[in-house]
mmCIF file of C-alpha atoms in Angstrom:
data_model
loop_
_atom_site.group_PDB
_atom_site.id
_atom_site.type_symbol
_atom_site.label_atom_id
_atom_site.label_comp_id
_atom_site.label_asym_id
_atom_site.label_seq_id
_atom_site.Cartn_x
_atom_site.Cartn_y
_atom_site.Cartn_z
ATOM 1 C CA MET A 1 -0.076 0.027 -0.101
ATOM 2 C CA SER A 2 1.494 3.350 -0.912
ATOM 3 C CA GLN A 3 1.914 6.077 1.784
ATOM 4 C CA ARG A 4 -0.109 9.190 1.372
ATOM 5 C CA ARG A 5 1.569 12.518 0.768
ATOM 6 C CA VAL A 6 1.629 14.870 3.801
ATOM 7 C CA VAL A 7 1.978 18.735 3.380
ATOM 8 C CA ILE A 8 2.198 21.759 5.696
ATOM 9 C CA THR A 9 -0.735 24.376 5.235
ATOM 10 C CA GLY A 10 -0.492 26.282 8.597
ATOM 11 C CA VAL A 11 2.332 27.807 10.803
ATOM 12 C CA GLY A 12 1.963 29.014 14.215
ATOM 13 C CA LEU A 13 4.447 30.642 16.448
ATOM 14 C CA VAL A 14 4.802 32.376 19.585
ATOM 15 C CA ASN A 15 8.288 33.367 21.046
ATOM 16 C CA ALA A 16 10.455 36.229 22.264
ATOM 17 C CA LEU A 17 10.019 37.948 18.696
ATOM 18 C CA GLY A 18 6.306 38.200 19.092
ATOM 19 C CA LEU A 19 2.912 36.479 18.784
ATOM 20 C CA GLY A 20 1.888 34.897 15.417
ATOM 21 C CA ALA A 21 4.171 33.658 12.569
ATOM 22 C CA ARG A 22 3.718 36.612 10.611
ATOM 23 C CA HIS A 23 4.824 38.942 13.364
ATOM 24 C CA CYS A 24 7.684 36.786 14.123
ATOM 25 C CA PHE A 25 8.960 36.707 10.297
ATOM 26 C CA GLU A 26 8.594 40.526 10.126
ATOM 27 C CA ALA A 27 10.588 40.856 13.269
ATOM 28 C CA MET A 28 13.403 38.621 11.900
ATOM 29 C CA LEU A 29 13.424 40.702 8.777
ATOM 30 C CA ASP A 30 13.833 43.767 10.789
ATOM 31 C CA GLY A 31 16.683 42.169 12.713
ATOM 32 C CA VAL A 32 15.080 42.112 16.027
ATOM 33 C CA VAL A 33 16.724 40.191 18.877
ATOM 34 C CA GLY A 34 14.432 38.692 21.467
ATOM 35 C CA ILE A 35 17.061 37.963 24.151
ATOM 36 C CA ASP A 36 17.187 40.399 26.986
ATOM 37 C CA VAL A 37 17.548 40.349 30.791
ATOM 38 C CA ILE A 38 15.016 38.245 32.393
ATOM 39 C CA LYS A 39 11.932 40.147 33.653
ATOM 40 C CA SER A 40 9.475 37.634 34.793
ATOM 41 C CA PHE A 41 11.319 36.932 37.954
ATOM 42 C CA ASP A 42 14.579 38.280 39.751
ATOM 43 C CA PRO A 43 17.624 36.531 38.092
ATOM 44 C CA SER A 44 20.160 38.411 39.937
ATOM 45 C CA GLU A 45 21.303 35.470 41.952
ATOM 46 C CA PHE A 46 21.700 33.189 38.917
ATOM 47 C CA PRO A 47 24.977 32.790 36.913
ATOM 48 C CA CYS A 48 23.004 33.368 33.768
ATOM 49 C CA ARG A 49 20.557 36.324 33.897
ATOM 50 C CA ILE A 50 19.367 36.554 30.375
ATOM 51 C CA GLY A 51 16.720 34.856 28.229
ATOM 52 C CA GLY A 52 14.211 34.979 25.523
ATOM 53 C CA GLU A 53 10.583 35.954 27.040
ATOM 54 C CA SER A 54 7.484 35.789 25.021
ATOM 55 C CA PRO A 55 5.031 38.615 25.268
ATOM 56 C CA ALA A 56 2.079 38.562 27.659
ATOM 57 C CA LEU A 57 -0.585 36.089 26.766
ATOM 58 C CA GLN A 58 -4.216 37.040 26.740
ATOM 59 C CA MET A 59 -5.763 33.551 27.071
ATOM 60 C CA SER A 60 -9.390 35.003 27.311
ATOM 61 C CA LYS A 61 -9.081 36.152 23.700
ATOM 62 C CA ILE A 62 -7.930 32.804 22.513
ATOM 63 C CA VAL A 63 -9.802 30.293 24.531
ATOM 64 C CA PRO A 64 -13.698 30.058 23.827
ATOM 65 C CA LYS A 65 -16.097 30.755 26.591
ATOM 66 C CA SER A 66 -16.980 27.026 26.924
ATOM 67 C CA HIS A 67 -13.332 26.288 28.008
ATOM 68 C CA ARG A 68 -12.377 29.472 29.736
ATOM 69 C CA LYS A 69 -12.587 27.974 33.281
ATOM 70 C CA ALA A 70 -9.747 25.721 32.445
ATOM 71 C CA VAL A 71 -7.285 28.540 31.934
ATOM 72 C CA LYS A 72 -6.785 28.427 35.768
ATOM 73 C CA LEU A 73 -5.261 24.956 35.251
ATOM 74 C CA MET A 74 -2.725 25.945 32.460
ATOM 75 C CA SER A 75 0.853 26.324 33.145
ATOM 76 C CA ARG A 76 2.788 28.807 30.954
ATOM 77 C CA ASP A 77 3.808 25.888 28.682
ATOM 78 C CA ILE A 78 0.244 24.878 27.990
ATOM 79 C CA GLU A 79 -0.630 28.517 27.170
ATOM 80 C CA LEU A 80 2.153 28.765 24.742
ATOM 81 C CA ALA A 81 1.029 25.655 22.907
ATOM 82 C CA ILE A 82 -2.595 26.794 22.711
ATOM 83 C CA VAL A 83 -1.631 30.238 21.345
ATOM 84 C CA ALA A 84 0.614 28.701 18.769
ATOM 85 C CA ALA A 85 -2.101 26.121 17.693
ATOM 86 C CA ASP A 86 -4.607 28.745 17.327
ATOM 87 C CA ASP A 87 -2.335 30.644 15.148
ATOM 88 C CA ALA A 88 -1.561 27.556 12.866
ATOM 89 C CA ILE A 89 -5.094 26.472 12.526
ATOM 90 C CA ARG A 90 -6.212 30.149 11.353
ATOM 91 C CA ASP A 91 -3.103 30.426 9.208
ATOM 92 C CA ALA A 92 -4.307 27.038 7.486
ATOM 93 C CA GLY A 93 -7.786 28.580 6.944
ATOM 94 C CA LEU A 94 -9.431 26.050 8.771
ATOM 95 C CA LYS A 95 -12.711 26.556 11.037
ATOM 96 C CA SER A 96 -12.607 24.710 14.114
ATOM 97 C CA ARG A 97 -14.855 24.958 17.210
ATOM 98 C CA GLY A 98 -12.157 27.058 18.806
ATOM 99 C CA THR A 99 -11.926 29.496 16.026
ATOM 100 C CA HIS A 100 -15.304 30.064 14.900
ATOM 101 C CA ASP A 101 -18.660 30.346 16.424
ATOM 102 C CA GLY A 102 -20.620 29.224 13.389
ATOM 103 C CA PRO A 103 -20.116 26.151 11.164
ATOM 104 C CA VAL A 104 -16.776 24.266 11.215
ATOM 105 C CA ASP A 105 -14.943 22.666 8.272
ATOM 106 C CA ILE A 106 -12.703 20.177 10.438
ATOM 107 C CA GLU A 107 -13.998 16.609 10.524
ATOM 108 C CA PRO A 108 -13.286 15.818 14.354
ATOM 109 C CA THR A 109 -12.613 12.114 14.171
ATOM 110 C CA ARG A 110 -10.124 12.575 11.161
ATOM 111 C CA SER A 111 -8.284 15.278 12.899
ATOM 112 C CA GLY A 112 -5.731 14.902 15.727
ATOM 113 C CA VAL A 113 -2.987 16.360 17.761
ATOM 114 C CA ASN A 114 0.544 15.403 18.613
ATOM 115 C CA ILE A 115 2.513 17.848 20.748
ATOM 116 C CA GLY A 116 6.185 17.900 22.092
ATOM 117 C CA ALA A 117 6.582 18.921 25.683
ATOM 118 C CA GLY A 118 9.437 19.629 27.967
ATOM 119 C CA LEU A 119 10.072 19.391 31.568
ATOM 120 C CA ILE A 120 7.278 21.612 32.899
ATOM 121 C CA CYS A 121 8.449 23.439 35.913
ATOM 122 C CA CYS A 122 6.381 24.147 38.850
ATOM 123 C CA ASP A 123 5.231 27.690 40.108
ATOM 124 C CA LEU A 124 7.434 28.194 43.039
ATOM 125 C CA VAL A 125 4.989 30.408 44.912
ATOM 126 C CA GLU A 126 2.574 27.379 44.849
ATOM 127 C CA LEU A 127 5.252 24.753 45.570
ATOM 128 C CA GLY A 128 7.082 26.934 48.192
ATOM 129 C CA ALA A 129 3.944 27.510 50.165
ATOM 130 C CA ALA A 130 3.351 23.822 50.432
ATOM 131 C CA ALA A 131 6.810 22.973 51.133
ATOM 132 C CA VAL A 132 6.887 25.044 54.343
ATOM 133 C CA TYR A 133 4.743 22.404 55.960
ATOM 134 C CA ALA A 134 7.201 19.672 55.096
ATOM 135 C CA ILE A 135 10.084 21.008 57.180
ATOM 136 C CA GLU A 136 11.206 18.776 59.933
ATOM 137 C CA ASP A 137 14.176 19.720 62.326
ATOM 138 C CA GLY A 138 15.016 22.423 59.818
ATOM 139 C CA ARG A 139 15.303 20.103 56.815
ATOM 140 C CA PHE A 140 12.841 19.091 54.090
ATOM 141 C CA SER A 141 11.285 15.782 54.896
ATOM 142 C CA LEU A 142 9.633 13.649 52.070
ATOM 143 C CA SER A 143 7.498 11.661 54.684
ATOM 144 C CA LYS A 144 6.228 14.776 56.013
ATOM 145 C CA TRP A 145 5.648 16.155 52.692
ATOM 146 C CA GLY A 146 3.549 13.114 51.950
ATOM 147 C CA ARG A 147 1.587 13.393 55.214
ATOM 148 C CA GLU A 148 1.058 17.140 55.400
ATOM 149 C CA GLY A 149 2.730 19.323 52.736
ATOM 150 C CA MET A 150 0.766 18.016 49.762
ATOM 151 C CA GLU A 151 -2.407 18.828 51.615
ATOM 152 C CA TYR A 152 -1.709 22.533 50.974
ATOM 153 C CA LEU A 153 -1.669 21.987 47.187
ATOM 154 C CA THR A 154 -4.983 22.353 45.222
ATOM 155 C CA PRO A 155 -6.469 18.827 44.335
ATOM 156 C CA LEU A 156 -5.967 19.627 40.592
ATOM 157 C CA TRP A 157 -2.626 21.291 41.052
ATOM 158 C CA LEU A 158 -0.903 18.416 39.203
ATOM 159 C CA LEU A 159 -3.125 19.038 35.919
ATOM 160 C CA LYS A 160 -1.229 22.163 35.199
ATOM 161 C CA TYR A 161 2.281 20.188 34.909
ATOM 162 C CA LEU A 162 1.516 17.129 33.108
ATOM 163 C CA PRO A 163 3.319 17.072 29.623
ATOM 164 C CA ASN A 164 0.276 15.545 28.018
ATOM 165 C CA MET A 165 -2.154 18.429 28.897
ATOM 166 C CA LEU A 166 -0.582 20.465 26.088
ATOM 167 C CA ASN A 167 -2.221 18.274 23.522
ATOM 168 C CA CYS A 168 -5.367 17.654 25.734
ATOM 169 C CA HIS A 169 -6.329 21.248 25.955
ATOM 170 C CA ILE A 170 -5.703 21.902 22.183
ATOM 171 C CA SER A 171 -7.925 18.873 21.413
ATOM 172 C CA ILE A 172 -10.697 20.000 23.708
ATOM 173 C CA VAL A 173 -10.670 23.549 22.582
ATOM 174 C CA HIS A 174 -10.775 22.631 18.838
ATOM 175 C CA ASP A 175 -12.847 19.565 19.156
ATOM 176 C CA LEU A 176 -10.083 17.320 17.540
ATOM 177 C CA GLN A 177 -11.235 13.676 18.256
ATOM 178 C CA GLY A 178 -8.526 11.798 16.115
ATOM 179 C CA PRO A 179 -5.172 10.485 17.384
ATOM 180 C CA ASN A 180 -3.817 12.205 20.189
ATOM 181 C CA ASN A 181 -0.308 11.885 21.593
ATOM 182 C CA CYS A 182 2.534 13.742 23.413
ATOM 183 C CA ILE A 183 6.254 13.277 23.258
ATOM 184 C CA THR A 184 8.714 14.365 25.828
ATOM 185 C CA CYS A 185 12.203 14.126 24.782
ATOM 186 C CA ALA A 186 13.958 17.516 25.566
ATOM 187 C CA GLU A 187 14.677 19.767 22.701
ATOM 188 C CA THR A 188 13.865 17.166 20.176
ATOM 189 C CA SER A 189 10.158 16.876 21.433
ATOM 190 C CA GLY A 190 8.553 18.984 18.821
ATOM 191 C CA LEU A 191 10.358 17.443 15.740
ATOM 192 C CA LEU A 192 9.684 14.080 16.863
ATOM 193 C CA SER A 193 5.873 14.952 17.319
ATOM 194 C CA VAL A 194 5.930 16.258 13.793
ATOM 195 C CA GLY A 195 7.606 13.179 12.445
ATOM 196 C CA GLU A 196 4.950 10.917 14.175
ATOM 197 C CA ALA A 197 2.057 13.162 13.016
ATOM 198 C CA HIS A 198 3.403 12.819 9.531
ATOM 199 C CA HIS A 199 3.339 8.890 9.855
ATOM 200 C CA THR A 200 -0.112 9.127 11.263
ATOM 201 C CA ILE A 201 -1.569 10.857 8.201
ATOM 202 C CA ALA A 202 0.707 8.849 5.701
ATOM 203 C CA GLN A 203 -0.806 5.604 7.015
ATOM 204 C CA GLY A 204 -4.331 6.879 6.638
ATOM 205 C CA LYS A 205 -5.305 7.272 10.295
ATOM 206 C CA ALA A 206 -6.009 10.884 9.987
ATOM 207 C CA ASP A 207 -6.470 13.698 7.380
ATOM 208 C CA VAL A 208 -5.253 16.673 9.504
ATOM 209 C CA MET A 209 -2.881 16.732 12.471
ATOM 210 C CA VAL A 210 -1.812 19.702 14.663
ATOM 211 C CA ALA A 211 1.834 19.143 15.603
ATOM 212 C CA GLY A 212 4.880 20.738 17.072
ATOM 213 C CA GLY A 213 6.054 21.742 20.516
ATOM 214 C CA ALA A 214 5.985 24.321 23.372
ATOM 215 C CA GLU A 215 7.926 24.953 26.388
ATOM 216 C CA CYS A 216 8.824 27.660 28.873
ATOM 217 C CA LYS A 217 12.584 27.552 30.102
ATOM 218 C CA VAL A 218 12.292 30.910 31.483
ATOM 219 C CA ASN A 219 11.475 29.796 35.070
ATOM 220 C CA PRO A 220 13.711 29.733 38.260
ATOM 221 C CA MET A 221 13.785 25.901 38.381
ATOM 222 C CA ALA A 222 14.525 25.313 34.707
ATOM 223 C CA LEU A 223 17.122 28.052 34.498
ATOM 224 C CA MET A 224 18.767 26.524 37.646
ATOM 225 C CA ARG A 225 18.851 23.143 36.300
ATOM 226 C CA GLN A 226 20.488 24.409 33.211
ATOM 227 C CA CYS A 227 23.106 26.351 35.401
ATOM 228 C CA MET A 228 23.843 23.394 37.353
ATOM 229 C CA ILE A 229 24.726 21.240 34.485
ATOM 230 C CA HIS A 230 26.722 24.079 33.058
ATOM 231 C CA ARG A 231 24.899 24.553 29.650
ATOM 232 C CA VAL A 232 24.037 28.265 29.974
ATOM 233 C CA SER A 233 25.792 31.371 28.786
ATOM 234 C CA THR A 234 27.428 33.435 31.814
ATOM 235 C CA HIS A 235 29.728 35.896 30.045
ATOM 236 C CA TYR A 236 27.014 37.851 28.324
ATOM 237 C CA ASN A 237 24.951 39.222 31.163
ATOM 238 C CA ASP A 238 25.632 42.709 30.271
ATOM 239 C CA GLN A 239 25.310 42.120 26.524
ATOM 240 C CA PRO A 240 22.186 39.885 26.327
ATOM 241 C CA ARG A 241 21.627 40.551 22.666
ATOM 242 C CA ALA A 242 25.151 39.054 22.071
ATOM 243 C CA GLY A 243 24.645 36.029 24.244
ATOM 244 C CA TYR A 244 23.360 33.336 21.954
ATOM 245 C CA ARG A 245 26.259 32.349 19.622
ATOM 246 C CA PRO A 246 25.766 28.927 18.072
ATOM 247 C CA PHE A 247 28.903 27.478 16.220
ATOM 248 C CA ASP A 248 30.973 30.346 17.370
ATOM 249 C CA ARG A 249 34.325 30.296 18.980
ATOM 250 C CA ASP A 250 33.031 32.874 21.734
ATOM 251 C CA ALA A 251 29.942 30.855 22.521
ATOM 252 C CA ASP A 252 30.027 29.934 26.170
ATOM 253 C CA GLY A 253 26.463 28.247 26.364
ATOM 254 C CA MET A 254 22.930 28.303 25.532
ATOM 255 C CA VAL A 255 20.340 31.058 26.267
ATOM 256 C CA VAL A 256 16.948 29.870 27.839
ATOM 257 C CA GLY A 257 13.658 30.975 26.263
ATOM 258 C CA GLU A 258 10.123 30.192 26.106
ATOM 259 C CA GLY A 259 7.768 29.709 22.942
ATOM 260 C CA GLY A 260 5.653 27.444 20.811
ATOM 261 C CA GLY A 261 5.996 26.402 17.223
ATOM 262 C CA ILE A 262 2.953 24.423 15.755
ATOM 263 C CA VAL A 263 2.287 23.330 12.029
ATOM 264 C CA ILE A 264 -0.888 21.876 10.456
ATOM 265 C CA LEU A 265 -0.040 18.767 8.429
ATOM 266 C CA GLU A 266 -2.627 17.522 5.989
ATOM 267 C CA GLU A 267 -3.026 14.887 3.461
ATOM 268 C CA LEU A 268 -2.208 16.440 0.145
ATOM 269 C CA GLU A 269 -5.567 15.659 -1.652
ATOM 270 C CA HIS A 270 -7.530 16.860 1.467
ATOM 271 C CA ALA A 271 -5.509 20.072 1.330
ATOM 272 C CA ARG A 272 -6.245 20.481 -2.399
ATOM 273 C CA ARG A 273 -9.806 19.868 -2.216
ATOM 274 C CA ARG A 274 -10.290 22.732 0.036
ATOM 275 C CA GLY A 275 -8.174 25.114 -1.799
ATOM 276 C CA ALA A 276 -5.470 25.266 1.005
ATOM 277 C CA LYS A 277 -2.211 27.207 0.517
ATOM 278 C CA ILE A 278 0.735 24.646 0.722
ATOM 279 C CA TYR A 279 3.889 25.856 2.367
ATOM 280 C CA ALA A 280 5.777 22.472 1.746
ATOM 281 C CA GLU A 281 5.689 18.797 1.667
ATOM 282 C CA VAL A 282 7.119 16.604 4.347
ATOM 283 C CA THR A 283 8.951 13.930 2.433
ATOM 284 C CA GLY A 284 11.318 12.306 4.853
ATOM 285 C CA PHE A 285 11.823 11.850 8.591
ATOM 286 C CA GLY A 286 14.623 10.159 10.566
ATOM 287 C CA ALA A 287 15.212 9.551 14.293
ATOM 288 C CA SER A 288 17.822 7.693 16.470
ATOM 289 C CA ASN A 289 19.313 7.962 19.913
ATOM 290 C CA ASN A 290 22.108 9.697 21.780
ATOM 291 C CA PHE A 291 24.779 6.914 22.371
ATOM 292 C CA SER A 292 26.699 8.720 25.062
ATOM 293 C CA LEU A 293 26.871 7.401 28.626
ATOM 294 C CA ASP A 294 26.662 10.803 29.763
ATOM 295 C CA PHE A 295 23.090 12.047 29.374
ATOM 296 C CA ILE A 296 24.452 15.793 29.407
ATOM 297 C CA GLN A 297 26.876 15.272 26.826
ATOM 298 C CA PRO A 298 26.296 13.896 23.220
ATOM 299 C CA GLU A 299 28.285 10.984 21.839
ATOM 300 C CA GLU A 300 31.512 12.204 20.650
ATOM 301 C CA GLN A 301 31.361 10.830 17.043
ATOM 302 C CA ALA A 302 27.649 11.951 16.901
ATOM 303 C CA THR A 303 26.558 8.469 15.678
ATOM 304 C CA GLY A 304 22.837 9.028 16.617
ATOM 305 C CA ILE A 305 22.613 12.384 14.809
ATOM 306 C CA SER A 306 24.247 10.904 11.613
ATOM 307 C CA ILE A 307 21.824 8.010 11.661
ATOM 308 C CA ALA A 308 18.888 10.146 11.980
ATOM 309 C CA ILE A 309 19.943 12.433 8.967
ATOM 310 C CA ARG A 310 20.678 9.339 6.880
ATOM 311 C CA LYS A 311 17.304 7.834 7.682
ATOM 312 C CA ALA A 312 15.568 11.255 6.731
ATOM 313 C CA LEU A 313 17.332 11.157 3.440
ATOM 314 C CA HIS A 314 16.466 7.574 2.738
ATOM 315 C CA HIS A 315 12.957 8.060 3.651
ATOM 316 C CA ALA A 316 12.538 11.209 1.357
ATOM 317 C CA GLY A 317 14.573 9.229 -1.512
ATOM 318 C CA VAL A 318 17.001 11.972 -1.797
ATOM 319 C CA GLN A 319 20.846 12.294 -1.726
ATOM 320 C CA PRO A 320 23.238 14.880 0.012
ATOM 321 C CA GLU A 321 23.613 16.996 -3.080
ATOM 322 C CA ASP A 322 19.794 17.499 -3.376
ATOM 323 C CA ILE A 323 19.761 19.352 -0.082
ATOM 324 C CA ASP A 324 19.412 23.151 -0.422
ATOM 325 C CA LEU A 325 19.370 24.083 3.283
ATOM 326 C CA VAL A 326 20.197 22.778 6.760
ATOM 327 C CA VAL A 327 18.591 24.391 9.952
ATOM 328 C CA PRO A 328 20.809 22.905 12.587
ATOM 329 C CA HIS A 329 19.845 22.884 16.397
ATOM 330 C CA GLY A 330 22.970 25.088 17.152
ATOM 331 C CA VAL A 331 22.484 25.069 20.968
ATOM 332 C CA ALA A 332 25.907 26.984 21.357
ATOM 333 C CA VAL A 333 27.223 24.327 23.897
ATOM 334 C CA ALA A 334 30.633 23.628 22.490
ATOM 335 C CA GLY A 335 30.351 19.730 22.892
ATOM 336 C CA HIS A 336 26.832 19.760 21.238
ATOM 337 C CA ASP A 337 27.818 22.189 18.415
ATOM 338 C CA ARG A 338 30.966 19.847 17.607
ATOM 339 C CA ALA A 339 28.968 16.847 17.620
ATOM 340 C CA GLU A 340 26.278 18.252 15.346
ATOM 341 C CA ALA A 341 28.840 19.651 13.109
ATOM 342 C CA ARG A 342 30.564 16.114 12.861
ATOM 343 C CA ALA A 343 27.300 14.466 12.198
ATOM 344 C CA LEU A 344 26.534 16.867 9.181
ATOM 345 C CA ASN A 345 29.972 16.306 7.779
ATOM 346 C CA THR A 346 29.633 12.569 8.092
ATOM 347 C CA ALA A 347 26.002 12.222 6.654
ATOM 348 C CA LEU A 348 26.342 14.922 4.098
ATOM 349 C CA GLY A 349 29.980 14.486 3.048
ATOM 350 C CA ASP A 350 31.704 17.134 0.857
ATOM 351 C CA ASN A 351 28.276 18.511 0.133
ATOM 352 C CA VAL A 352 27.900 20.162 3.512
ATOM 353 C CA ARG A 353 30.422 22.924 2.401
ATOM 354 C CA LYS A 354 27.950 23.897 -0.210
ATOM 355 C CA ILE A 355 24.606 23.979 1.813
ATOM 356 C CA PRO A 356 23.726 27.013 3.479
ATOM 357 C CA LEU A 357 22.980 26.655 7.344
ATOM 358 C CA LEU A 358 20.314 28.924 8.849
#
């Protein structure tokens, strides 16, 4: 049985450059840099004090009245995903229950969601207030936390921080009753979700899929975690706009940020029948593993990344010389950047020197 062709018909974005894919694109053309000193909390005691913060989100304008009470149970990560999904669905020209009060043109049972999520960090105000009641002899006690501390958390507290709640809320808001899944695998979560959604449509299990990822790393817990494993930039606190320097000899680490990127994947003939604009076709996808024994560092020879690239090329039926552009991860951590550059050279050969990197 031949695989169905899958195209991208909608793009939704929210990040430090603004709300909406169109706004973000215009900001990039204008040379806007979204990195600045963190303002959502006091970062003065952190080794890294810069980040990319998204604008304020007005959820009451995005979430329909029928679901508005649920906003109280949305972490920042969930909100980012919902805003990006709304932008993508509208950009695709689709009418869902979440974007229109009148008739919709999405077949609920043939439309699904696959969203990548990160490590959703808790609100320290909520967690700290409860943790006070778990102190015993001046130290935090897990047993006392279980007996008393947890009683001071709202019963629905956990629903704000489960990774699968990103796709759950999107599917409820837009009444998408088809395949529904969440992938949590650090920075690769969003791309893995797009790959799985592509396979879902190609295999005939859905006609439309909302796919991508969202995460907020501009959070005290998330930032401290990155500081403790020495992945963040610490030398550019007084020059925040110069802090993120992937594949640069002066790079000293990543810069945390927050945002969401969602695409609408659609079966080709389904898109053509409704006259949708088509941005691109997804022709190949590949995935592998990090073979390093140290989860913080990539495997030195970058074997896993090379395998993923080769799998994608094979799936698409193309050769390295057919590639016109590579968009690398470029995390600006020396070991990671070296591994990625090595993988590109291994998988693409001499052609890599001719291919632009964005």
